[in-house]
Amino acid sequence: MFCCVLFCVVLGVFSEPSVELGLNGKWRLSNSNGSVSVPAPVPGCVHTALMQQQYIQDPYFRFNDLSYRWIAHDNWTYMTSFNVSAQLRVKQKVLLVFDGVDTVATILFNGFMVGRTDNMFRRYDFSVSHLLRDGENVLKVVLVSPVLYAFKQSKAHSSYSVPPECPPDVQKGECHVNFIRKEQSSFSWDWGPSFPTLGLWKGIRLEAFDILQLIQFSSFPLYNHSSGQWRLQVELIIDADQTTSGQVELSLPELGSQETFQTRFTKGRTKYNFTLLINKSREVKLWWPNGHGSQPFYRLTIRGFQDQVLLLHTGSKVFFRTVELIQEQIGSSLGLSFYFRINGKPVFLKGSNWIPADAFQDRVDPSVLRNLLQSAVDANMNALRVWGGGVYEQDLFYDICDEMGLMVWQDFMFACAMYPTEDDFILTVREEVSQQVRRLKSHPSIIVWSGNNENEAALATNWFDIPASKRLSYVKDYVKLYVNNVREIVLEEDPSRPFLVSSPTNGAESEQEGWVAANPYDPLYGDVHFYSYTSDCWDWKTFPRTRFASEYGFQSWPSFSTLEPVSVEEDWSYDSKFSSHRQHHESGNQQMLQQAALHFQLPNSSHPLKRFTDTLYITQVMQAQCVKTQTEFYRRSQSEIIEGKGHTMGALYWQLNDIWQAPSWSSIEFGGKWKMLHYFAQNFFSSVLPVGFEDEDSLFVYAISDLSQDLQIRAVVKLYSWFGLGSLCTLTSDLTLIPGGVAAPIFKRPMSELLAGCGVCTRLTCLVSFHLEDDHGVQQGPTNEHFLCSPKDAQGLRRPNITAKVQEDESGFAVTLLSDAVAPFVWLDVGRVPGRFSSNGFLMVSGNRTVRFDAWRPSSVTELSRSLTITTLTDVY
Ligand code: BMA
């Protein structure tokens, strides 16, 4: 704990500064009957405190999620004591500030109850000036079991049920999570464990002041299209101990803008709005999404004075960009478009969905966030959806997204459920929404708010078997919560970006239909979530040609090196108790093999461990190939309308990251290791991309460009035989002009002609590889491939001999591979050495390839050579 002076700049007259006393650090934690009493860090939670004290093992180890259920069924008390300086005590007002309490608690200060909390997503502060003591002060936070609280709340809601009661058994979770304003996935999800945390998950401090205290501050630029002028809206929430007059000065020196506003600060907590006009003669540098430009910013300074005495001094970055969600008729076709225009430019959203990076949020440190977000950028993503069953992420998450040009689709935290709408629930949600919007709206990365995850769909398609006679009251509750409360607050707080009531939704059409559309999955409107595990994912015709795909995906298992630390030998088989335990999606393990078996031989090694690791590998191959096919379909549908469908402008697959070591839809494993899918994403999201597919017995190649400028491009299509290395024949298309932001066909050849033209080729013996080349013969974008048969049926495919050599040079490590045969899905794995390859999971149709390895901690040629394993498709036979 430390005492610090916040701001004490004096212009002419001396002013007493505000004083802050940080209360983070070591607290004492005990359970309800006192049988457990341990030191506990704040910020933190009960689980991590118990783990640090070795009172419990790693909660992620094997079946510990079940063994440690008792933790969330108990009540816990956090306690600390501290002395308060005389300097702080003499202040007129002292606030006890909690940036986040998880979740239901009573706060006692020197034995007096100062308040209660019931919402993990709110900041709370309490006035404690009158309770401060000389000498020792004692602060206690008594947390109630979230599981018992949720149960009691559901029982108190006697008039009708608010489904679902409990998660499916396979999730091994807790019930009634919709009755507590807490990370919804903390009671379990179909990719995550049940760890209903309790704790003080964000910082705590005393803030003491005499006249004014800045509570929250935000700024966002607005562009007036008719006048061509930018203005900056600045909002300050100020707590004033007395009504007083003063001045607020805003300045953006780099844009030559400065203004001083005479202000009357009224006693109590008030929101003040100011507008700073930006001189039209100044060129304003714009923030662009990754791949479309840079992310420049300006520095805003805010100062508040009273009689020349500086009372407030703060500042922030300001980024200028506009965002519009365009829902309009497309020609004469049915439905409405659904795409985002950033700074006037239509932008295809490429990316994924973000879930909480850990069940224990206090472990999500800056390096975890940076690594995951950098991995998103490295895979050529420009957008992430912060999914509504997790948490509003920490400030740093959005700071990094701003800096990296990652657009954020921000859900409010409601998911896959109906919710109660009693007054106290609505009140706490209203406060949550205002606080979060105020906290986040300065971030240019956030381009859209969305009220909830899948709750419109849940109502429309009746997930919870609500009898028709009762449906209307649930629709009423839905409209009350998301439209009359969440939406109303967002529209008032933030005119700078669009708001959608749900995801998926038909957007404007849902509104027409009374906010719950008959079919929120309609491909003619809004966004779509689409999952089908049983249909053949190599057949693009099974995918909906939607305007915007905000969720779609397939599961896979993480690699052995990720599972090994949380398992023991008896767990290492696909049908072990452990393997079923970690699978939280009904029939998930079978579905993966079923899908894989459509195109690949399943592992059949007689060696149990090899069979297990081969199976992990084959699930990753399946997933990578499925999501690739689907994403490529969405990207190539960008410029086409077929039977009214198409004009697809977004592909966000489910899901980017993992919360623990288990099978899931993620492309990055818990710990940061890239699955094969993530390496594939690097290619299928690249700015320039060739996509090959078959239709009407012809092979088509589309060229897709996200560039701002035109490209003169041709397709170079090569046929290879499974029997041997080297291409059999090469076909090229004419040079075609591909404007930026367009997907267009540039190559078409009937299959029979293609095969016959290459002599010995049949569907079973040959495969196609292709790339794009500009008018100087320079390759643009990655090389891609199209299989003419399932690899399990390929004739001539044999087990290759691959040798690898690891070398180190000034820029890191390189691995050179030599193969004596065609090798599909070549997978390099260095076990637990953290880092990533420049590419992986690739097809080798020539005899050699060099890839780089970026180690995330110091490593050596010896270590990498020792750890390196290479798997290709035929190794699992
Ligand atoms: C969607 C998501 C999540 C879920 C995923 C996979 O419904 O919104 O709720 O984890 O599908 O089932």
PDB file of C-alpha atoms in Angstrom, residues 742-864:
ATOM      1  CA  VAL A 742     -13.436  -6.902 -54.532  1.00  0.00           C
ATOM      2  CA  ALA A 743     -13.698 -10.672 -54.980  1.00  0.00           C
ATOM      3  CA  ALA A 744     -14.000 -11.801 -58.585  1.00  0.00           C
ATOM      4  CA  PRO A 745     -13.560 -14.975 -60.632  1.00  0.00           C
ATOM      5  CA  ILE A 746     -10.409 -14.924 -62.715  1.00  0.00           C
ATOM      6  CA  PHE A 747     -10.064 -18.573 -63.738  1.00  0.00           C
ATOM      7  CA  LYS A 748     -12.610 -21.157 -64.815  1.00  0.00           C
ATOM      8  CA  ARG A 749     -11.937 -24.547 -66.399  1.00  0.00           C
ATOM      9  CA  PRO A 750     -14.238 -27.558 -66.771  1.00  0.00           C
ATOM     10  CA  MET A 751     -12.874 -30.343 -64.596  1.00  0.00           C
ATOM     11  CA  SER A 752     -12.736 -32.835 -67.433  1.00  0.00           C
ATOM     12  CA  GLU A 753     -10.690 -30.401 -69.522  1.00  0.00           C
ATOM     13  CA  LEU A 754      -8.424 -29.598 -66.602  1.00  0.00           C
ATOM     14  CA  LEU A 755      -7.659 -33.254 -65.933  1.00  0.00           C
ATOM     15  CA  ALA A 756      -7.428 -34.361 -69.544  1.00  0.00           C
ATOM     16  CA  GLY A 757      -5.155 -31.441 -70.359  1.00  0.00           C
ATOM     17  CA  CYS A 758      -2.683 -32.755 -67.854  1.00  0.00           C
ATOM     18  CA  GLY A 759      -2.260 -36.208 -69.329  1.00  0.00           C
ATOM     19  CA  VAL A 760      -2.122 -38.703 -66.532  1.00  0.00           C
ATOM     20  CA  CYS A 761      -4.371 -36.910 -64.057  1.00  0.00           C
ATOM     21  CA  THR A 762      -7.508 -38.255 -62.481  1.00  0.00           C
ATOM     22  CA  ARG A 763      -9.367 -36.919 -59.486  1.00  0.00           C
ATOM     23  CA  LEU A 764      -7.745 -39.603 -57.358  1.00  0.00           C
ATOM     24  CA  THR A 765      -4.186 -39.123 -58.500  1.00  0.00           C
ATOM     25  CA  CYS A 766      -3.846 -35.357 -58.755  1.00  0.00           C
ATOM     26  CA  LEU A 767      -4.313 -32.196 -56.739  1.00  0.00           C
ATOM     27  CA  VAL A 768      -4.326 -28.520 -57.634  1.00  0.00           C
ATOM     28  CA  SER A 769      -2.142 -25.763 -56.255  1.00  0.00           C
ATOM     29  CA  PHE A 770      -2.543 -22.139 -57.325  1.00  0.00           C
ATOM     30  CA  HIS A 771      -1.458 -18.619 -56.641  1.00  0.00           C
ATOM     31  CA  LEU A 772      -1.873 -15.097 -57.979  1.00  0.00           C
ATOM     32  CA  GLU A 773       0.753 -13.201 -59.898  1.00  0.00           C
ATOM     33  CA  ASP A 774       0.859  -9.533 -60.854  1.00  0.00           C
ATOM     34  CA  ASP A 775       1.834  -8.121 -64.241  1.00  0.00           C
ATOM     35  CA  HIS A 776       5.536  -8.294 -63.248  1.00  0.00           C
ATOM     36  CA  GLY A 777       5.256 -11.970 -62.458  1.00  0.00           C
ATOM     37  CA  VAL A 778       5.485 -11.309 -58.712  1.00  0.00           C
ATOM     38  CA  GLN A 779       3.381 -13.576 -56.516  1.00  0.00           C
ATOM     39  CA  GLN A 780       0.657 -11.754 -54.591  1.00  0.00           C
ATOM     40  CA  GLY A 781      -0.824 -13.441 -51.545  1.00  0.00           C
ATOM     41  CA  PRO A 782      -0.254 -17.019 -50.419  1.00  0.00           C
ATOM     42  CA  THR A 783      -0.243 -20.206 -52.459  1.00  0.00           C
ATOM     43  CA  ASN A 784      -3.441 -22.138 -51.990  1.00  0.00           C
ATOM     44  CA  GLU A 785      -4.560 -25.645 -52.879  1.00  0.00           C
ATOM     45  CA  HIS A 786      -7.644 -27.526 -53.888  1.00  0.00           C
ATOM     46  CA  PHE A 787      -7.976 -31.265 -53.336  1.00  0.00           C
ATOM     47  CA  LEU A 788      -9.762 -33.176 -56.081  1.00  0.00           C
ATOM     48  CA  CYS A 789     -10.574 -36.078 -53.768  1.00  0.00           C
ATOM     49  CA  SER A 790     -10.487 -36.785 -50.082  1.00  0.00           C
ATOM     50  CA  PRO A 791      -6.894 -37.452 -49.067  1.00  0.00           C
ATOM     51  CA  LYS A 792      -8.068 -40.800 -47.667  1.00  0.00           C
ATOM     52  CA  ASP A 793      -8.900 -41.846 -51.268  1.00  0.00           C
ATOM     53  CA  ALA A 794      -5.827 -40.330 -52.901  1.00  0.00           C
ATOM     54  CA  GLN A 795      -3.864 -42.773 -55.040  1.00  0.00           C
ATOM     55  CA  GLY A 796      -0.132 -42.438 -54.798  1.00  0.00           C
ATOM     56  CA  LEU A 797      -0.073 -40.670 -51.442  1.00  0.00           C
ATOM     57  CA  ARG A 798       2.586 -42.393 -49.377  1.00  0.00           C
ATOM     58  CA  ARG A 799       4.478 -41.805 -46.186  1.00  0.00           C
ATOM     59  CA  PRO A 800       7.251 -39.299 -46.913  1.00  0.00           C
ATOM     60  CA  ASN A 801      10.695 -39.239 -45.451  1.00  0.00           C
ATOM     61  CA  ILE A 802      11.149 -35.764 -44.086  1.00  0.00           C
ATOM     62  CA  THR A 803      14.358 -34.521 -42.588  1.00  0.00           C
ATOM     63  CA  ALA A 804      14.667 -31.250 -40.734  1.00  0.00           C
ATOM     64  CA  LYS A 805      17.583 -29.047 -39.870  1.00  0.00           C
ATOM     65  CA  VAL A 806      17.368 -26.246 -37.324  1.00  0.00           C
ATOM     66  CA  GLN A 807      19.708 -23.296 -37.748  1.00  0.00           C
ATOM     67  CA  GLU A 808      20.146 -19.985 -36.032  1.00  0.00           C
ATOM     68  CA  ASP A 809      20.978 -16.679 -37.679  1.00  0.00           C
ATOM     69  CA  GLU A 810      20.848 -13.011 -36.634  1.00  0.00           C
ATOM     70  CA  SER A 811      17.067 -12.902 -36.949  1.00  0.00           C
ATOM     71  CA  GLY A 812      16.286 -16.132 -35.121  1.00  0.00           C
ATOM     72  CA  PHE A 813      15.742 -19.788 -35.934  1.00  0.00           C
ATOM     73  CA  ALA A 814      15.067 -21.409 -39.287  1.00  0.00           C
ATOM     74  CA  VAL A 815      13.936 -24.974 -39.915  1.00  0.00           C
ATOM     75  CA  THR A 816      14.736 -26.434 -43.314  1.00  0.00           C
ATOM     76  CA  LEU A 817      12.723 -29.450 -44.383  1.00  0.00           C
ATOM     77  CA  LEU A 818      13.534 -31.938 -47.107  1.00  0.00           C
ATOM     78  CA  SER A 819      10.863 -34.379 -48.225  1.00  0.00           C
ATOM     79  CA  ASP A 820      11.037 -37.204 -50.717  1.00  0.00           C
ATOM     80  CA  ALA A 821       7.288 -37.248 -51.409  1.00  0.00           C
ATOM     81  CA  VAL A 822       4.193 -35.061 -51.529  1.00  0.00           C
ATOM     82  CA  ALA A 823       3.250 -34.359 -47.934  1.00  0.00           C
ATOM     83  CA  PRO A 824      -0.065 -32.814 -46.920  1.00  0.00           C
ATOM     84  CA  PHE A 825      -0.653 -31.027 -43.606  1.00  0.00           C
ATOM     85  CA  VAL A 826       2.990 -31.004 -42.516  1.00  0.00           C
ATOM     86  CA  TRP A 827       2.921 -30.120 -38.841  1.00  0.00           C
ATOM     87  CA  LEU A 828       5.945 -28.928 -36.896  1.00  0.00           C
ATOM     88  CA  ASP A 829       5.736 -29.040 -33.138  1.00  0.00           C
ATOM     89  CA  VAL A 830       8.380 -28.044 -30.605  1.00  0.00           C
ATOM     90  CA  GLY A 831       6.411 -29.212 -27.589  1.00  0.00           C
ATOM     91  CA  ARG A 832       6.569 -26.858 -24.681  1.00  0.00           C
ATOM     92  CA  VAL A 833       9.020 -24.392 -26.221  1.00  0.00           C
ATOM     93  CA  PRO A 834       6.813 -21.312 -26.507  1.00  0.00           C
ATOM     94  CA  GLY A 835       6.774 -19.588 -29.852  1.00  0.00           C
ATOM     95  CA  ARG A 836       5.429 -19.931 -33.323  1.00  0.00           C
ATOM     96  CA  PHE A 837       6.487 -20.918 -36.796  1.00  0.00           C
ATOM     97  CA  SER A 838       6.194 -18.593 -39.773  1.00  0.00           C
ATOM     98  CA  SER A 839       3.895 -21.175 -41.315  1.00  0.00           C
ATOM     99  CA  ASN A 840       2.723 -24.649 -40.386  1.00  0.00           C
ATOM    100  CA  GLY A 841       0.310 -27.378 -41.396  1.00  0.00           C
ATOM    101  CA  PHE A 842       1.305 -26.789 -45.010  1.00  0.00           C
ATOM    102  CA  LEU A 843       1.319 -28.904 -48.135  1.00  0.00           C
ATOM    103  CA  MET A 844       4.729 -29.878 -49.509  1.00  0.00           C
ATOM    104  CA  VAL A 845       4.567 -30.466 -53.226  1.00  0.00           C
ATOM    105  CA  SER A 846       8.194 -29.622 -53.816  1.00  0.00           C
ATOM    106  CA  GLY A 847      11.012 -31.310 -52.009  1.00  0.00           C
ATOM    107  CA  ASN A 848      12.074 -28.532 -49.659  1.00  0.00           C
ATOM    108  CA  ARG A 849      10.783 -25.729 -47.533  1.00  0.00           C
ATOM    109  CA  THR A 850      12.252 -23.417 -44.933  1.00  0.00           C
ATOM    110  CA  VAL A 851      10.155 -21.938 -42.146  1.00  0.00           C
ATOM    111  CA  ARG A 852      11.177 -19.663 -39.337  1.00  0.00           C
ATOM    112  CA  PHE A 853      10.555 -20.166 -35.643  1.00  0.00           C
ATOM    113  CA  ASP A 854       9.932 -17.153 -33.448  1.00  0.00           C
ATOM    114  CA  ALA A 855      10.789 -18.251 -29.889  1.00  0.00           C
ATOM    115  CA  TRP A 856       8.940 -16.377 -27.142  1.00  0.00           C
ATOM    116  CA  ARG A 857      11.757 -17.013 -24.679  1.00  0.00           C
ATOM    117  CA  PRO A 858      15.447 -17.717 -25.207  1.00  0.00           C
ATOM    118  CA  SER A 859      15.996 -21.069 -26.874  1.00  0.00           C
ATOM    119  CA  SER A 860      18.766 -22.814 -28.780  1.00  0.00           C
ATOM    120  CA  VAL A 861      19.345 -24.948 -31.848  1.00  0.00           C
ATOM    121  CA  THR A 862      19.925 -27.917 -29.539  1.00  0.00           C
ATOM    122  CA  GLU A 863      16.703 -27.407 -27.631  1.00  0.00           C
ATOM    123  CA  LEU A 864      14.644 -26.911 -30.766  1.00  0.00           C
TER     124      LEU A 864
END
